[in-house]
């Protein structure tokens, strides 16, 4: 069964949409296989987003991602990587389709409420960044 890493970012937790985001996943028939809340240090956020380290928004993004608690989840289901990205909507909320999480709750291209892995290989590394196999049910 396919797995992906989902993060409710600090802006999502601050807005109080943890339950709403989880409801959208469960309503779509996606199973939550692991979940926890934590706050990243900036160094830990830099490690997670290492692929973006040359991008101009890297410092701002990692500061934002370490600015408050986040909820990290492992989602499981057929085609869940693509389905999660559909439920999230486009990175920039201005481009996101109606009814997506980012259209409904994101305030900017940076503060866009959720993260989702973009491919099977990244899903594996991103899940391993936060969870041991024992923590995934
Ligand atoms: P994510 O990886 O978080 O699921 P994504 O795959 O849609 O989102 P990426 O291109 O991987 O988007 O960018 C990672 C994150 O970096 C985005 O979710 C957003 O928070 C931030 N980001 C992307 N582009 C910009 C930008 N132009 N300015 C500021 N922040 C950005
Ligand atoms: Mg991405």
XYZ file of C-alpha atoms and ligand atoms in Angstrom:
169
model
C 0.000 0.000 0.000
C 1.327 3.455 -0.907
C 2.332 5.861 1.863
C 3.004 9.586 1.959
C 4.110 12.134 4.553
C 1.651 14.898 5.386
C 2.475 17.916 7.555
C 0.019 20.434 8.951
C 2.337 23.463 9.009
C 2.501 26.041 11.872
C -0.052 28.319 10.139
C -2.558 25.452 9.942
C -2.111 24.596 13.621
C -2.410 28.326 14.575
C -5.651 28.652 12.561
C -7.187 25.656 14.307
C -7.743 23.531 11.211
C -6.055 20.304 12.388
C -9.428 18.568 12.668
C -10.677 19.933 9.353
C -7.553 18.757 7.489
C -7.784 15.286 9.031
C -11.511 15.151 8.205
C -10.752 15.837 4.531
C -8.238 12.975 4.433
C -10.560 10.533 6.193
C -13.566 11.569 4.066
C -11.485 10.708 0.990
C -10.942 7.188 2.370
C -7.296 7.829 3.252
C -6.047 5.958 6.324
C -3.888 7.683 8.948
C -1.128 5.207 9.771
C 0.899 7.438 12.154
C 0.537 10.888 13.697
C 2.312 13.217 16.142
C 2.680 16.889 17.054
C 6.116 18.455 17.487
C 8.028 21.708 16.981
C 11.056 21.663 14.680
C 14.219 23.624 15.386
C 15.344 25.720 12.427
C 18.205 23.225 11.877
C 15.696 20.349 11.741
C 13.546 22.294 9.250
C 16.685 22.905 7.144
C 17.353 19.169 7.153
C 13.827 18.370 6.055
C 13.885 20.950 3.222
C 17.537 20.319 2.213
C 16.550 19.948 -1.475
C 15.452 23.611 -1.413
C 18.633 24.985 0.236
C 19.688 26.983 -2.858
C 16.241 28.576 -3.276
C 15.834 32.254 -2.312
C 12.985 31.448 0.100
C 14.924 28.756 2.039
C 15.785 30.864 5.111
C 12.279 32.320 5.380
C 10.653 28.896 4.827
C 12.731 27.165 7.509
C 12.106 30.032 9.955
C 8.367 29.707 9.300
C 8.398 25.904 9.604
C 10.097 26.153 13.022
C 7.830 28.995 14.261
C 5.329 26.764 16.072
C 4.056 23.220 16.472
C 3.299 21.086 13.429
C 1.343 17.844 13.026
C 3.106 15.134 11.023
C 1.206 12.158 9.650
C 1.775 9.091 7.551
C -1.136 8.665 5.141
C -1.827 5.337 3.488
C -3.956 4.318 0.511
C -3.940 3.483 -3.198
C -2.373 6.394 -5.092
C -2.241 8.417 -1.856
C 0.729 10.576 -2.944
C -1.191 12.078 -5.877
C -4.545 12.046 -4.082
C -3.106 13.950 -1.113
C -1.632 16.566 -3.467
C -5.052 16.964 -5.108
C -6.705 17.479 -1.721
C -3.990 20.025 -0.782
C -4.234 22.027 -4.026
C -1.515 24.003 -5.823
C 1.483 25.322 -3.835
C 0.334 28.911 -4.392
C -3.207 29.341 -3.007
C -3.921 31.790 -5.861
C -3.598 28.839 -8.267
C -5.341 26.283 -6.047
C -8.641 24.763 -7.180
C -11.851 25.471 -5.240
C -12.462 23.062 -2.383
C -8.768 22.329 -1.788
C -7.126 22.877 1.605
C -4.782 25.563 0.289
C -7.574 27.436 -1.518
C -9.662 27.430 1.637
C -7.008 28.139 4.307
C -3.599 29.196 2.894
C -2.523 32.829 3.160
C 0.525 32.806 0.813
C 2.757 30.584 -1.314
C 4.947 30.087 1.766
C 2.293 29.835 4.481
C 0.237 27.206 2.692
C -1.033 25.077 5.610
C 0.059 21.622 4.464
C 2.953 19.666 3.024
C 2.714 16.431 1.068
C 5.468 14.254 -0.401
C 5.746 14.525 -4.193
C 6.952 11.015 -5.200
C 7.470 7.507 -3.740
C 11.209 8.011 -3.091
C 10.700 11.384 -1.346
C 7.810 9.873 0.632
C 10.147 7.162 1.952
C 12.872 9.624 3.032
C 10.394 12.141 4.462
C 8.535 9.461 6.481
C 11.863 8.172 7.828
C 12.799 11.746 8.861
C 9.956 11.719 11.414
C 8.909 8.129 12.124
C 10.489 4.776 12.945
C 8.780 1.663 11.488
C 7.524 0.855 15.004
C 5.514 4.103 15.112
C 3.628 3.314 11.878
C 0.489 1.235 12.414
P 5.258 20.900 -0.192
O 6.622 20.385 -0.591
O 5.266 21.727 1.070
O 4.190 19.869 -0.189
P 4.996 21.853 -2.861
O 5.599 20.563 -3.281
O 3.677 22.239 -3.427
O 4.794 21.925 -1.302
P 7.629 23.011 -3.194
O 7.976 23.612 -4.499
O 8.159 21.661 -2.843
O 6.021 23.029 -3.078
O 8.026 24.036 -2.066
C 8.090 23.626 -0.715
C 7.494 24.688 0.145
O 8.291 25.872 0.039
C 6.088 25.159 -0.263
O 5.052 24.354 0.233
C 6.046 26.543 0.344
O 5.773 26.499 1.740
C 7.473 27.028 0.124
N 7.605 27.779 -1.129
C 7.566 27.283 -2.394
N 7.721 28.248 -3.313
C 7.862 29.408 -2.607
C 8.052 30.770 -2.964
N 8.133 31.150 -4.230
N 8.147 31.680 -1.969
C 8.073 31.312 -0.668
N 7.902 30.047 -0.264
C 7.790 29.105 -1.210
Mg 7.408 19.769 -2.435
